[in-house]
CSV table of C-alpha atoms in Angstrom, one decimal:
chain,number,residue,atom,x,y,z
A,197,GLY,CA,176.8,115.4,73.4
A,198,ALA,CA,175.1,112.2,74.7
A,199,VAL,CA,171.3,111.9,74.0
A,200,VAL,CA,169.2,109.2,75.3
A,201,SER,CA,165.3,109.1,74.7
A,202,GLN,CA,162.5,107.1,76.2
A,203,HIS,CA,159.2,106.3,74.5
A,204,PRO,CA,156.5,106.8,75.7
A,205,SER,CA,156.9,109.4,78.0
A,206,ARG,CA,153.7,108.9,79.7
A,207,VAL,CA,151.3,105.5,79.7
A,208,ILE,CA,148.1,104.9,81.3
A,209,CYS,CA,146.9,101.3,81.3
A,210,LYS,CA,144.5,98.9,83.0
A,211,SER,CA,145.4,96.4,85.6
A,212,GLY,CA,146.6,93.2,84.0
A,213,THR,CA,148.1,94.4,80.9
A,214,SER,CA,151.7,94.8,79.7
A,215,VAL,CA,153.4,97.9,78.9
A,216,LYS,CA,156.6,98.3,76.8
A,217,ILE,CA,159.1,101.2,77.4
A,218,GLU,CA,161.7,101.8,75.0
A,219,CYS,CA,165.4,103.3,75.6
A,220,ARG,CA,167.4,104.6,72.9
A,221,SER,CA,170.9,106.1,72.8
A,222,LEU,CA,170.5,108.5,69.8
A,223,ASP,CA,174.2,109.5,69.2
A,224,PHE,CA,176.4,106.8,70.6
A,225,GLN,CA,176.6,103.1,71.1
A,226,ALA,CA,175.8,101.7,74.6
A,227,THR,CA,176.8,98.3,75.5
A,228,THR,CA,175.2,98.8,79.0
A,229,MET,CA,172.0,100.5,79.9
A,230,PHE,CA,170.3,100.6,83.4
A,231,TRP,CA,166.8,100.7,84.3
A,232,TYR,CA,165.9,102.7,87.3
A,233,ARG,CA,162.2,103.2,89.2
A,234,GLN,CA,161.5,106.4,91.3
A,235,PHE,CA,158.5,106.6,93.5
A,236,PRO,CA,157.3,110.1,94.6
A,237,LYS,CA,159.7,111.8,96.7
A,238,GLN,CA,162.0,109.0,96.9
A,239,SER,CA,165.3,108.5,95.0
A,240,LEU,CA,166.3,106.5,91.9
A,241,MET,CA,166.5,102.7,92.6
A,242,LEU,CA,168.4,100.5,90.2
A,243,MET,CA,166.2,97.8,88.7
A,244,ALA,CA,168.4,95.9,86.3
A,245,THR,CA,171.7,96.3,84.3
A,246,SER,CA,171.0,95.5,80.7
A,247,ASN,CA,173.9,94.4,78.5
A,248,GLU,CA,173.9,94.0,74.8
A,249,GLY,CA,173.5,90.5,73.6
A,250,SER,CA,173.0,89.0,77.0
A,251,LYS,CA,170.6,88.5,79.7
A,252,ALA,CA,170.0,91.3,82.1
A,253,THR,CA,171.1,91.4,85.6
A,254,TYR,CA,168.4,92.2,88.0
A,255,GLU,CA,168.8,93.7,91.6
A,256,GLN,CA,167.7,91.9,94.6
A,257,GLY,CA,163.8,91.9,95.1
A,258,VAL,CA,163.2,92.6,91.3
A,259,GLU,CA,161.0,90.0,89.7
A,260,LYS,CA,162.7,89.0,86.4
A,261,ASP,CA,159.7,87.6,85.1
A,262,LYS,CA,157.5,90.6,85.6
A,263,PHE,CA,160.0,93.3,84.2
A,264,LEU,CA,161.3,91.9,81.1
A,265,ILE,CA,164.5,93.6,79.5
A,266,ASN,CA,165.8,93.0,76.0
A,267,HIS,CA,168.8,94.7,75.0
A,268,ALA,CA,168.8,93.7,71.5
A,269,SER,CA,171.1,96.4,69.8
A,270,LEU,CA,173.9,98.7,70.9
A,271,THR,CA,171.3,101.6,70.9
A,272,LEU,CA,168.1,100.0,72.1
A,273,SER,CA,167.0,98.4,75.5
A,274,THR,CA,163.4,97.7,76.1
A,275,LEU,CA,161.6,97.2,79.5
A,276,THR,CA,158.2,95.3,79.7
A,277,VAL,CA,156.0,95.5,82.6
A,278,THR,CA,154.0,92.4,82.5
A,279,SER,CA,150.7,91.9,84.0
A,280,ALA,CA,150.8,95.5,85.3
A,281,HIS,CA,149.1,96.3,88.6
A,282,PRO,CA,148.5,99.6,90.4
A,283,GLU,CA,151.6,99.2,92.8
A,284,ASP,CA,153.7,99.2,89.4
A,285,SER,CA,152.7,102.8,88.9
A,286,SER,CA,156.0,104.8,89.1
A,287,PHE,CA,158.3,107.0,87.2
A,288,TYR,CA,160.8,104.6,85.1
A,289,ILE,CA,164.1,106.2,84.0
A,290,CYS,CA,166.6,104.5,81.7
A,291,SER,CA,170.3,105.4,81.2
A,292,ALA,CA,173.0,104.5,78.9
A,293,ALA,CA,176.7,104.1,80.0
A,294,LYS,CA,179.4,106.0,78.0
A,295,ILE,CA,183.0,106.7,78.8
A,296,ALA,CA,183.1,110.5,79.1
A,297,SER,CA,185.8,112.9,77.9
A,298,GLY,CA,187.4,112.6,81.5
A,299,GLY,CA,187.9,109.2,81.2
A,300,TYR,CA,185.2,108.2,83.6
A,301,ASN,CA,182.2,105.8,83.2
A,302,GLU,CA,179.1,108.3,82.8
A,303,GLN,CA,175.7,107.6,82.7
A,304,PHE,CA,173.3,109.5,80.4
A,305,PHE,CA,169.5,109.5,81.5
A,306,GLY,CA,166.4,109.2,79.3
A,307,PRO,CA,163.4,111.6,80.1
A,308,GLY,CA,161.7,109.0,82.0
A,309,THR,CA,158.3,107.2,81.4
A,310,ARG,CA,155.4,107.9,83.7
A,311,LEU,CA,153.5,104.8,84.4
A,312,THR,CA,149.9,104.9,85.8
A,313,VAL,CA,148.2,101.5,86.2
A,314,LEU,CA,144.3,101.9,86.8
B,560,GLY,CA,175.8,97.2,100.5
B,561,GLN,CA,175.6,101.0,100.0
B,562,ASN,CA,174.7,103.8,102.4
B,563,ILE,CA,174.2,107.2,101.0
B,564,ASP,CA,173.0,110.0,103.5
B,565,GLN,CA,172.0,113.5,102.5
B,566,PRO,CA,169.7,115.8,104.1
B,567,THR,CA,166.0,115.7,103.1
B,568,GLU,CA,165.3,119.5,102.5
B,569,MET,CA,167.1,122.8,102.6
B,570,THR,CA,165.7,126.4,102.1
B,571,ALA,CA,167.7,129.4,101.2
B,572,THR,CA,167.0,132.9,99.7
B,573,GLU,CA,167.8,134.1,96.2
B,574,GLY,CA,171.4,135.2,95.9
B,575,ALA,CA,172.6,133.3,98.7
B,576,ILE,CA,174.8,130.2,99.0
B,577,VAL,CA,173.9,126.8,100.2
B,578,GLN,CA,176.0,123.5,101.1
B,579,ILE,CA,174.5,120.2,100.6
B,580,ASN,CA,176.5,117.4,102.3
B,581,CYS,CA,176.6,113.9,101.4
B,582,THR,CA,178.2,111.0,103.3
B,583,TYR,CA,178.8,107.6,101.7
B,584,GLN,CA,179.8,104.2,102.8
B,585,THR,CA,179.9,101.9,99.9
B,586,SER,CA,181.7,98.5,98.7
B,587,GLY,CA,184.0,99.9,96.2
B,588,PHE,CA,184.3,103.6,94.8
B,589,ASN,CA,184.9,104.8,91.4
B,590,GLY,CA,183.7,108.3,91.8
B,591,LEU,CA,180.8,110.3,93.1
B,592,PHE,CA,178.2,112.3,91.0
B,593,TRP,CA,175.9,115.0,91.8
B,594,TYR,CA,172.7,115.4,89.9
B,595,GLN,CA,170.0,118.0,89.6
B,596,GLN,CA,166.4,116.9,89.1
B,597,HIS,CA,163.4,118.8,88.7
B,598,ALA,CA,160.1,117.3,89.5
B,599,GLY,CA,158.9,114.8,86.9
B,600,GLU,CA,162.1,115.2,84.8
B,601,ALA,CA,165.1,112.9,84.5
B,602,PRO,CA,168.3,113.7,86.6
B,603,THR,CA,170.8,115.9,84.8
B,604,PHE,CA,174.6,115.6,85.4
B,605,LEU,CA,176.2,118.4,87.6
B,606,SER,CA,179.6,117.3,88.5
B,607,TYR,CA,181.9,114.1,89.2
B,608,ASN,CA,184.6,113.8,91.6
B,609,VAL,CA,187.0,110.8,91.8
B,610,LEU,CA,190.1,112.6,93.5
B,611,ASP,CA,190.0,114.4,96.9
B,612,GLY,CA,189.5,118.2,96.4
B,613,LEU,CA,187.4,121.0,95.2
B,614,GLU,CA,186.0,120.9,91.6
B,615,GLU,CA,184.4,124.4,90.5
B,616,LYS,CA,182.1,124.8,87.4
B,617,GLY,CA,180.5,128.2,87.4
B,618,ARG,CA,178.0,128.6,90.2
B,619,PHE,CA,178.3,125.1,91.3
B,620,SER,CA,181.4,123.4,93.2
B,621,SER,CA,181.7,119.9,94.3
B,622,PHE,CA,184.1,118.6,97.1
B,623,LEU,CA,185.3,115.3,97.9
B,624,SER,CA,187.0,113.4,100.7
B,625,ARG,CA,187.5,109.8,100.1
B,626,SER,CA,189.3,109.1,103.5
B,627,LYS,CA,186.1,110.7,105.3
B,628,GLY,CA,183.5,109.3,102.7
B,629,TYR,CA,182.1,112.8,102.6
B,630,SER,CA,181.2,115.1,99.6
B,631,TYR,CA,179.6,118.3,99.4
B,632,LEU,CA,177.8,120.4,96.6
B,633,LEU,CA,178.1,124.1,96.8
B,634,LEU,CA,175.6,126.4,94.9
B,635,LYS,CA,176.3,129.9,94.6
B,636,GLU,CA,174.4,133.0,93.8
B,637,LEU,CA,171.1,130.9,94.1
B,638,GLN,CA,168.4,131.5,91.4
B,639,MET,CA,164.9,130.5,91.5
B,640,LYS,CA,165.5,127.9,88.7
B,641,ASP,CA,167.9,126.2,91.2
B,642,SER,CA,164.7,125.0,93.2
B,643,ALA,CA,165.3,121.3,92.8
B,644,SER,CA,166.2,118.0,94.2
B,645,TYR,CA,170.0,117.3,94.3
B,646,LEU,CA,170.9,113.7,94.3
B,647,CYS,CA,174.3,112.4,95.3
B,648,ALA,CA,175.3,109.2,93.9
B,649,VAL,CA,178.5,106.9,94.2
B,650,ILE,CA,179.8,104.7,91.3
B,651,SER,CA,180.9,101.3,92.6
B,652,ASN,CA,183.5,98.9,91.3
B,653,ASP,CA,180.9,97.2,89.1
B,654,TYR,CA,180.1,100.7,87.5
B,655,LYS,CA,176.7,100.7,89.1
B,656,LEU,CA,175.2,104.0,90.5
B,657,SER,CA,173.8,104.1,94.1
B,658,PHE,CA,171.6,107.1,94.9
B,659,GLY,CA,171.2,108.9,97.8
B,660,ALA,CA,167.4,110.0,98.6
B,661,GLY,CA,168.2,113.6,97.4
B,662,THR,CA,168.0,116.8,98.8
B,663,THR,CA,165.2,119.3,97.9
B,664,VAL,CA,166.2,122.7,97.7
B,665,THR,CA,163.6,125.6,97.7
B,666,VAL,CA,164.8,128.9,97.0
B,667,ARG,CA,162.9,132.0,98.2
B,668,ALA,CA,162.6,135.4,97.0
């Protein structure tokens, strides 16, 4: 199988603080990982593509200085929400890309991190 | 840009069949995924279609017509545990996934 973990699963922080979320591929190496954000009753919105050993590619409208992404190894990517504000409260989900047995590029999702900024 | 449309909500009775339609207009196409997502959890993979036709997997089937930009997910013999959000997602040439807004399916006894 392909298992992706995220830590922490839930975090509550004060406005102005920074929060780091880790995404790990446990049983495979992922050169590419993706970070999504999901607001209540909405779909997943891609924030950025994280490539091992290079800078992340951010989607339009996502502030790269606010959402810092580091992909230091083939099994770990981190997302740091800097100076978090209540409007950053959301469900953050990562995924790791792997070539599936059918030959297509499949993304395996982590369990998500619920961020609440007070 | 990417435009992926699916109905917002559907309700069906336990044991029945429900079909969730998805239409898409995307820049590049490398396949279409269906995911199931329960509230507060990450999406889980249901199916992948890249060629036209029907893919059957137990109680779930998925159909694709590339010329029409259309797919559907068919859920048969509905069970209460099937109550969830179902997400249609298209993977484009740059291997990014674009998601539809999701269809919330409610199964009633």
